[in-house]
XYZ file of C-alpha atoms in Angstrom:
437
model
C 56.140 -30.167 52.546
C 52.752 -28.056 52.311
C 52.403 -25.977 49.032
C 51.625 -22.160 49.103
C 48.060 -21.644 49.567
C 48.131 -17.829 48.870
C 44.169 -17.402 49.609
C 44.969 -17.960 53.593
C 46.802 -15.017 53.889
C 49.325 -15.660 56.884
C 50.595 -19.677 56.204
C 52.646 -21.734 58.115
C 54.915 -24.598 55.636
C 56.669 -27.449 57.932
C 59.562 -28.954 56.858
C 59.230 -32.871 56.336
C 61.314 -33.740 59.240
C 59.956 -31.783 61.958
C 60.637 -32.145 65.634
C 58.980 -30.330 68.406
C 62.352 -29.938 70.484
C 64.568 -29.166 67.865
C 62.814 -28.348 64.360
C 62.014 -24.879 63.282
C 58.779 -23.765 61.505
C 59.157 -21.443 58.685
C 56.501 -18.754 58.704
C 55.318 -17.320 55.225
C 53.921 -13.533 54.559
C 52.323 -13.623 51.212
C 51.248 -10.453 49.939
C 49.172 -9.394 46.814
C 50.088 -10.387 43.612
C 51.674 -6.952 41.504
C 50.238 -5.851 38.655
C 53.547 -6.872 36.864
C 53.113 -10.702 35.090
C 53.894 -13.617 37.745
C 56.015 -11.165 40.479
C 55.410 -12.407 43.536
C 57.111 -10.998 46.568
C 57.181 -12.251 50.237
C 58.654 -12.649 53.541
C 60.078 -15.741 55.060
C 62.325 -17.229 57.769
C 64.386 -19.886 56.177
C 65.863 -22.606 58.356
C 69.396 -23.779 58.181
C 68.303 -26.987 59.338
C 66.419 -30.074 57.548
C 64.988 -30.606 54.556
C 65.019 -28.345 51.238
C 62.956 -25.290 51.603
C 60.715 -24.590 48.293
C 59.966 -21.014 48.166
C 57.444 -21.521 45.715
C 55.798 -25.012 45.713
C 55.028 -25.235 41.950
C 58.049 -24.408 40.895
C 60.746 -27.225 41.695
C 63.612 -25.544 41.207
C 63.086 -22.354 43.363
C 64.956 -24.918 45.932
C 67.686 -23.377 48.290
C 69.353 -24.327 50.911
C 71.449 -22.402 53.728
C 74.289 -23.890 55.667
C 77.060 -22.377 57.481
C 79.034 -21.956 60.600
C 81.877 -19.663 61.647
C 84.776 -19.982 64.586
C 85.162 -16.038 65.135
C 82.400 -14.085 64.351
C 78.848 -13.245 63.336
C 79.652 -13.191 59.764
C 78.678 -16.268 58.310
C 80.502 -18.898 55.508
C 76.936 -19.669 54.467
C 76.542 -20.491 50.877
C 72.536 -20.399 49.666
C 72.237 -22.650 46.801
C 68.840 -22.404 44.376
C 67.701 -25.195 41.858
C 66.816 -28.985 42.492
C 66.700 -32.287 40.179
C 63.475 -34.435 40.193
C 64.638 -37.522 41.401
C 62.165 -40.902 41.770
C 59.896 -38.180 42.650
C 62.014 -36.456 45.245
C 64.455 -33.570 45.386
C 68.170 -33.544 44.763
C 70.187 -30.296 45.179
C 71.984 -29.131 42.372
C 74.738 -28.448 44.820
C 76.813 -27.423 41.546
C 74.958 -24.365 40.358
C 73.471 -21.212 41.708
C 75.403 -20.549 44.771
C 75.112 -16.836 44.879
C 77.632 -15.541 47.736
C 80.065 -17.142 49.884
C 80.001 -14.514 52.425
C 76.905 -12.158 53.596
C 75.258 -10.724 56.462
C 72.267 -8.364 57.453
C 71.552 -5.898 54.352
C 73.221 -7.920 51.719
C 70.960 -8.872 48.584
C 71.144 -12.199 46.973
C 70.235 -12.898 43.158
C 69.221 -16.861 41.910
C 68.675 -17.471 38.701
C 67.076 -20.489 37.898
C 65.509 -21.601 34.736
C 61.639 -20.650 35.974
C 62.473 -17.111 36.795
C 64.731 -15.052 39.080
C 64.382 -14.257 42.766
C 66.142 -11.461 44.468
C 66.236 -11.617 48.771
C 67.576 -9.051 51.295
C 69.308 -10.153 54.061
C 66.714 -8.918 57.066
C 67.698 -11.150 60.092
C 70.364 -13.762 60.928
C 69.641 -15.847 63.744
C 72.207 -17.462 65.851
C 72.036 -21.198 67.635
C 73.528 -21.084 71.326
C 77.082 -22.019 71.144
C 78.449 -25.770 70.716
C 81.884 -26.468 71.389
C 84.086 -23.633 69.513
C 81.753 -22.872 66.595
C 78.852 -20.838 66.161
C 75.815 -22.115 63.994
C 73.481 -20.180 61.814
C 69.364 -21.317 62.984
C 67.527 -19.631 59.893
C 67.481 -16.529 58.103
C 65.085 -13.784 57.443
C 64.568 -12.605 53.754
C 62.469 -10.439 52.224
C 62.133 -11.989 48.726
C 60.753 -10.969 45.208
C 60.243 -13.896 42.598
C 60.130 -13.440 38.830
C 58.641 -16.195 36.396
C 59.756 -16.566 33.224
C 57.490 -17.445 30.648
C 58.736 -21.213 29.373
C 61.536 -21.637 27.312
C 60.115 -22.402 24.373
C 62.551 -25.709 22.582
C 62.223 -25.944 18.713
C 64.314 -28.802 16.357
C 64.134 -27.420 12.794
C 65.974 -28.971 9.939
C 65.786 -32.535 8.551
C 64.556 -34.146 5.504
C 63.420 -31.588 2.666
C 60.331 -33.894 1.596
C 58.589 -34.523 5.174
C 56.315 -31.659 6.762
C 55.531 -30.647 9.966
C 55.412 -31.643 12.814
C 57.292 -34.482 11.635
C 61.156 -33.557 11.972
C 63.368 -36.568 10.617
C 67.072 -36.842 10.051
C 69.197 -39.586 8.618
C 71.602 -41.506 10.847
C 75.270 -40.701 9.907
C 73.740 -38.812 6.861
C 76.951 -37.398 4.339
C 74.350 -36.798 1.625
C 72.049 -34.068 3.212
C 72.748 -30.448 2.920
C 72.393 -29.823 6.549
C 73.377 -32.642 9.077
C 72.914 -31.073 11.858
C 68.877 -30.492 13.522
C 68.802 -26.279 15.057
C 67.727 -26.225 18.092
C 65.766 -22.577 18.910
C 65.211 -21.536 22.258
C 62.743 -18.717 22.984
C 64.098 -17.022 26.465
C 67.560 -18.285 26.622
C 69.498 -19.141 29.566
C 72.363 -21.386 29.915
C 70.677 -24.165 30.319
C 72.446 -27.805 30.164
C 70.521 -29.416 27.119
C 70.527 -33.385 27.468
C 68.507 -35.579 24.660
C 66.456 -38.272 25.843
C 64.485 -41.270 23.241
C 61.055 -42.417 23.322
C 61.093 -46.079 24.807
C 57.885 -47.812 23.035
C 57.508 -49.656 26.450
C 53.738 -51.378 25.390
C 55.394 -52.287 21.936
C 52.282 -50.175 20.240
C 53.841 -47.730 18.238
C 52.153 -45.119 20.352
C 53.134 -42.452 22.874
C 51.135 -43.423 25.646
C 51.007 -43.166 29.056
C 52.765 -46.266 29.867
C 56.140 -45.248 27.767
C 59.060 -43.302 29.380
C 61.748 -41.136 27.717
C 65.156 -41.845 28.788
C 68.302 -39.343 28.357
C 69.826 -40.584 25.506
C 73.705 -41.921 26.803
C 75.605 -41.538 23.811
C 75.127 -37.729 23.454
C 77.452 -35.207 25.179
C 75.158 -32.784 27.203
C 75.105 -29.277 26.137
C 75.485 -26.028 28.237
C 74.879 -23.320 26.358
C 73.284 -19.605 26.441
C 73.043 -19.331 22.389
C 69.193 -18.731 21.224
C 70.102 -21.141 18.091
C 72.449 -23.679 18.384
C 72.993 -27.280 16.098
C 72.008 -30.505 17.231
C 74.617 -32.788 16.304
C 72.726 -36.152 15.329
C 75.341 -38.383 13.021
C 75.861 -40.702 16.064
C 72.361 -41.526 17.754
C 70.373 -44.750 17.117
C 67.558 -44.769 15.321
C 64.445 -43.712 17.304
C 62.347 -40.974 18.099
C 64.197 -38.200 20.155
C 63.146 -35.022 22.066
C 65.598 -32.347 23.585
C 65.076 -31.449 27.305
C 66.597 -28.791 29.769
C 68.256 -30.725 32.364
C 66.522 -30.759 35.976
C 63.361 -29.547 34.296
C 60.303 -30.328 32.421
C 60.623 -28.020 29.164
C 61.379 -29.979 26.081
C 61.162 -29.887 22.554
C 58.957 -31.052 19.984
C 59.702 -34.658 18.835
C 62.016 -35.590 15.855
C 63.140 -39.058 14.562
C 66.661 -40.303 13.222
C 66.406 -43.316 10.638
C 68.764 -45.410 8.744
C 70.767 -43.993 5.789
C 70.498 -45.967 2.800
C 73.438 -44.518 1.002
C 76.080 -46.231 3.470
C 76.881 -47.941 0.379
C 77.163 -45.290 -1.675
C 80.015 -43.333 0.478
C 82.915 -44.032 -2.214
C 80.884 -42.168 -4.901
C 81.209 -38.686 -5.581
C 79.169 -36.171 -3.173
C 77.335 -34.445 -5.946
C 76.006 -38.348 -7.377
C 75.320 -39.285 -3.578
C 72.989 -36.139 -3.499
C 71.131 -37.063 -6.787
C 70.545 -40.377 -5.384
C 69.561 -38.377 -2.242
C 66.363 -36.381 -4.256
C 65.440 -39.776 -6.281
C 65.334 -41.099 -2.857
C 62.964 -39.177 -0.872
C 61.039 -36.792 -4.421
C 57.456 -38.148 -4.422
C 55.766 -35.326 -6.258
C 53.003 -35.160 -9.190
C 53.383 -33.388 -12.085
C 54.567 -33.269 -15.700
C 53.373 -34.226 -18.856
C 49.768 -35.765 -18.985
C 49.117 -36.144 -15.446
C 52.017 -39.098 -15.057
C 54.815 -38.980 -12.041
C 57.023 -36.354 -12.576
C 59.560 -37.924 -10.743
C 63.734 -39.035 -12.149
C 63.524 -42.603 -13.752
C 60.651 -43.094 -14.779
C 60.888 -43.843 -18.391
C 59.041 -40.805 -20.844
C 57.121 -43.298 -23.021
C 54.975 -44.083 -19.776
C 53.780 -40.527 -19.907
C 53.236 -40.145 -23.439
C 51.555 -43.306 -23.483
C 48.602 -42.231 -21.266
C 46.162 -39.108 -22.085
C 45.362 -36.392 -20.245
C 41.481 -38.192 -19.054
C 43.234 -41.029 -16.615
C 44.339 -38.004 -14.252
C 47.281 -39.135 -12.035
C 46.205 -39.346 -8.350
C 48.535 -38.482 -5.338
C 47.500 -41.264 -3.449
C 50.434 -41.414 -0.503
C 49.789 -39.943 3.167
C 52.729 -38.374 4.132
C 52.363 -39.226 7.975
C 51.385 -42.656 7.072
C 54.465 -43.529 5.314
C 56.788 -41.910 8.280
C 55.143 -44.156 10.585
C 55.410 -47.047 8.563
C 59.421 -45.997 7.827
C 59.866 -45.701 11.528
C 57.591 -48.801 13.001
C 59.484 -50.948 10.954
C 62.912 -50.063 12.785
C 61.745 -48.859 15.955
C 61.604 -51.870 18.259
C 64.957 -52.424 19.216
C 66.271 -49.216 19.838
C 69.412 -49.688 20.774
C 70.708 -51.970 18.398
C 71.473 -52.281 14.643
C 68.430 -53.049 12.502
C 68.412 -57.030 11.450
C 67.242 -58.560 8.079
C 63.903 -58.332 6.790
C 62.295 -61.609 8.750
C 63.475 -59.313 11.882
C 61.607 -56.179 10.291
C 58.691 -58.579 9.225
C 58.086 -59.547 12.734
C 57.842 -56.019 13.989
C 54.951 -55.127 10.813
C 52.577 -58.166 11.602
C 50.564 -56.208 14.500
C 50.689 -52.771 13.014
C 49.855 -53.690 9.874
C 46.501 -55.234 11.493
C 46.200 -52.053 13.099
C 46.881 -49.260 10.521
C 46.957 -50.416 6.588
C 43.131 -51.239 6.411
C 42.249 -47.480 7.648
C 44.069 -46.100 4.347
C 41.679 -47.942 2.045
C 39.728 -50.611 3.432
C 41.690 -53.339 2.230
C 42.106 -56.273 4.961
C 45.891 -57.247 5.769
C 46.860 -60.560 5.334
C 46.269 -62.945 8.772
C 49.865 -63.735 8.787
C 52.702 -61.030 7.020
C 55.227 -63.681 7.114
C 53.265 -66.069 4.957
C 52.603 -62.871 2.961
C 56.141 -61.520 2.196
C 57.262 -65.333 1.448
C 54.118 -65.480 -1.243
C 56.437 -62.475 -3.148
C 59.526 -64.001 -2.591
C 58.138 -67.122 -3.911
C 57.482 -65.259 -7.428
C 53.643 -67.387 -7.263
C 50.514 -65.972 -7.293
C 50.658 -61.995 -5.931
C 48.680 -61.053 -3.061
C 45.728 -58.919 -4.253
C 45.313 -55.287 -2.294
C 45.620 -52.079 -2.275
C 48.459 -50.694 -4.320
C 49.173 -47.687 -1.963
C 49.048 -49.367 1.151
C 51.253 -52.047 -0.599
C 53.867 -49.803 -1.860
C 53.943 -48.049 1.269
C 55.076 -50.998 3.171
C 56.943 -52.357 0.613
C 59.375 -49.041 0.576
C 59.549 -49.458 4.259
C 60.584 -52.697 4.159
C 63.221 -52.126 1.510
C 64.460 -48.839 3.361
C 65.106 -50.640 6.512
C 67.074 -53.353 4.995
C 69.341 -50.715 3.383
C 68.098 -50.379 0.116
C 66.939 -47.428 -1.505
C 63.734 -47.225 -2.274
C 60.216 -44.656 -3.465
C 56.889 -44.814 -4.079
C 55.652 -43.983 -7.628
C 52.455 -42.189 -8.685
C 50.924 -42.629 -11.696
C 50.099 -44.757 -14.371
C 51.771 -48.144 -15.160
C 52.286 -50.368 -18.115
C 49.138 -52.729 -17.062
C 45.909 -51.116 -17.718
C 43.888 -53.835 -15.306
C 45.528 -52.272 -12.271
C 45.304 -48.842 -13.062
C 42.038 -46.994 -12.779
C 42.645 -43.463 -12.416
C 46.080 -43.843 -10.819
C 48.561 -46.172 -9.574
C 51.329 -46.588 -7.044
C 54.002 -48.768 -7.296
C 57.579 -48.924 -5.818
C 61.142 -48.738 -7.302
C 64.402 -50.078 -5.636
C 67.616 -48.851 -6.656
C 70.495 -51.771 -7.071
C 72.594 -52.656 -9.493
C 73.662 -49.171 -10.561
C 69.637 -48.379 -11.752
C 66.181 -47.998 -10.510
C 64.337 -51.434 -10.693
C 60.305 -51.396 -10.497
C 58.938 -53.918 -8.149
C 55.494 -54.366 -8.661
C 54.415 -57.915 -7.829
């Protein structure tokens, strides 16, 4: 169907299916716009007949419909229904929602509510079909109609891991260790929407929202109807990925969060407070303390005392770089449990080619496989950059299950350390073990 062209003045908008014998053409009045924000107010003949009428054009789900018949009189059993679902491009009527009156006739006034504003018709004219059979149809109806906007609800997911800043919003899968499990989702203009979740699928396999990706409504989480400005976000249960919240049959949605692995699975039979110590050594990358050295839980005093004041530690870690490293390395199958490390491996070898030498210049390896079986081997080390090492080295360890952090500061080996060094320590075996190769 035509859109509004409100410069013309007097419009005519054809349904779809027109017929010359038996369609109707729906004739549009639009008026001035009011001084009041996005009011818009109009008269129109709706037809009972064909496709969906779109009051609006823009607007998608300013879609009603009128049907109705009745066996004794002019009053009508007409329901008008407001609201549509995009689907494959095309309109589907929320035939659930919105129906305003079961029963109405010239004078009445109608109220929809929709999530892009509210629209409020009189009842001017109903006009009648000739009689078939015993029944008497409804042709179309004449409204005079006024149309609200709302201003977009505005979606926000708060919450998530204490260490990672914005707009990065991450939460741990099945996390018992985190003070608050649970994402809040704020919504600026509430409504009682129905809130589905949908996840990012990566469909070029570049670790990139592009145009070629789609999001999909996520199947494992029970939709939401609520009203509430603030509500929680239940998250324990979704696969790892990258997530955004969207009001059903719309297109507002929220910024984007991610849900990763939890690496204290095996921790579970220890005692809450220990899992949540584990919980700050985990994710606490900070710089501080005495002589410039990591101020960070295990690392041994001596290492600070050993170094004076002049080496300066260096924070050398890029706290978007190591998210995206966390989350490439389990992102590619979505929908299923994270493998062993050859699996992760595989899924590093382009984006390391793509990403690691932009941190500090240092040229991956050709081939990452050959690479990680140098370090297993315990041979020679590969030579390169410490932080882009220890990065991908935490990344690696994370998504196999094992805890892992970066370290700033200066180590035991003076050759590597310049004015600062990263390296990486794994926790196993009850303690924190340093792995730098």
């Amino acid at each position: 169907m035509r859109l509004l062209d409100a410069s013309k003045g007097m419009i005519e908008l054809w349904p779809n299916k027109y017929d010359e014998v038996k369609g109707v053409k729906i004739y549009y009045r639009i008026t001035t716009y009011s001084t009041e924000k996005d009011k818009l107010d109009r008269i129109a003949w709706i037809s009972t007949h064909g496709d969906l009428v779109s009051l609006t054009g823009q607007h998608k789900d300013f879609v009603m419909k009128v049907w109705g018949d009745n066996t004794d009189d002019y009053y009508t059993e007409t329901r008008i229904y407001g609201g549509a679902y995009m689907i494959a491009k095309g309109l589907l009527m929320n035939w659930d929602g919105n129906v305003t009156k079961k029963y109405f006739t010239v004078g009445d006034e109608i109220h929809l509510d929709v999530p892009s504003g509210t629209i409020t018709m009189k009842i001017l004219e109903l006009k009648w079909a000739p009689p078939q059979y015993d029944r008497i149809l409804l042709e179309k109806v004449k409204v005079d109609y006024e149309i609200v906007l709302h201003d977009p609800p505005n979606l926000i997911v708060t919450g998530g891991l204490p260490y990672y800043d914005e707009p990065l919003q991450v939460f741990l899968k099945g996390s018992e260790v985190y003070d608050r499990q649970q994402p809040l989702v704020s919504v600026q203009n509430p409504y009682e929407y129905t809130y589905i979740v949908e996840y990012w699928n990566d469909t070029n396999n570049n670790y990139d929202i592009d145009g070629g990706d789609r999001w999909e409504k996520e199947s494992t989480f029970n939709d939401k109807t609520t009203s509430d400005s603030e509500f929680d976000l239940k998250v324990q249960d979704l696969p790892v990925g990258l997530y955004r919240v969207r009001i059903e049959g719309t297109d507002y949605w929220s910024n984007n969060f991610y849900v990763i692995l939890n690496p204290f699975d095996s921790f579970s039979g220890l005692p809450i407070e220990t899992r949540r110590n584990y919980r700050d050594h985990y994710w606490l990358a900070d710089i501080g303390g005495n002589h410039g050295c990591a101020k960070l839980v295990g690392i041994p005093y001596w290492i600070c005392r050993a170094f004076p004041n002049r080496f300066g530690a260096t924070k050398l870690r890029n706290h978007e770089h190591d998210m995206l490293l966390t989350v490439a390395s389990i992102w590619k199958e979505h929908k299923h449990p994270v493998n062993e490390e050859v699996y992760m491996i595989e899924q590093f070898n382009t984006f390391l080619a793509a990403h690691m030498d932009r941190l500090k210049g240092t040229l991956p390896p050709s081939d990452i496989i050959e690479y990680i079986q140098k370090i297993k081997s315990g041979g020679d080390s590969p030579i390169g950059d410490c932080d882009g090492f220890a990065v991908f080295l935490v990344a690696l360890a994370r998504t196999s299950g094992i805890p892992a952090r970066c370290v700033y500061g200066h180590g035991g080996d003076g050759t590597v350390n310049g004015g600062g060094h990263v390296w990486v320590e794994a926790f196993y075996d009850g303690e924190w073990h340093v792995w730098d190769p």
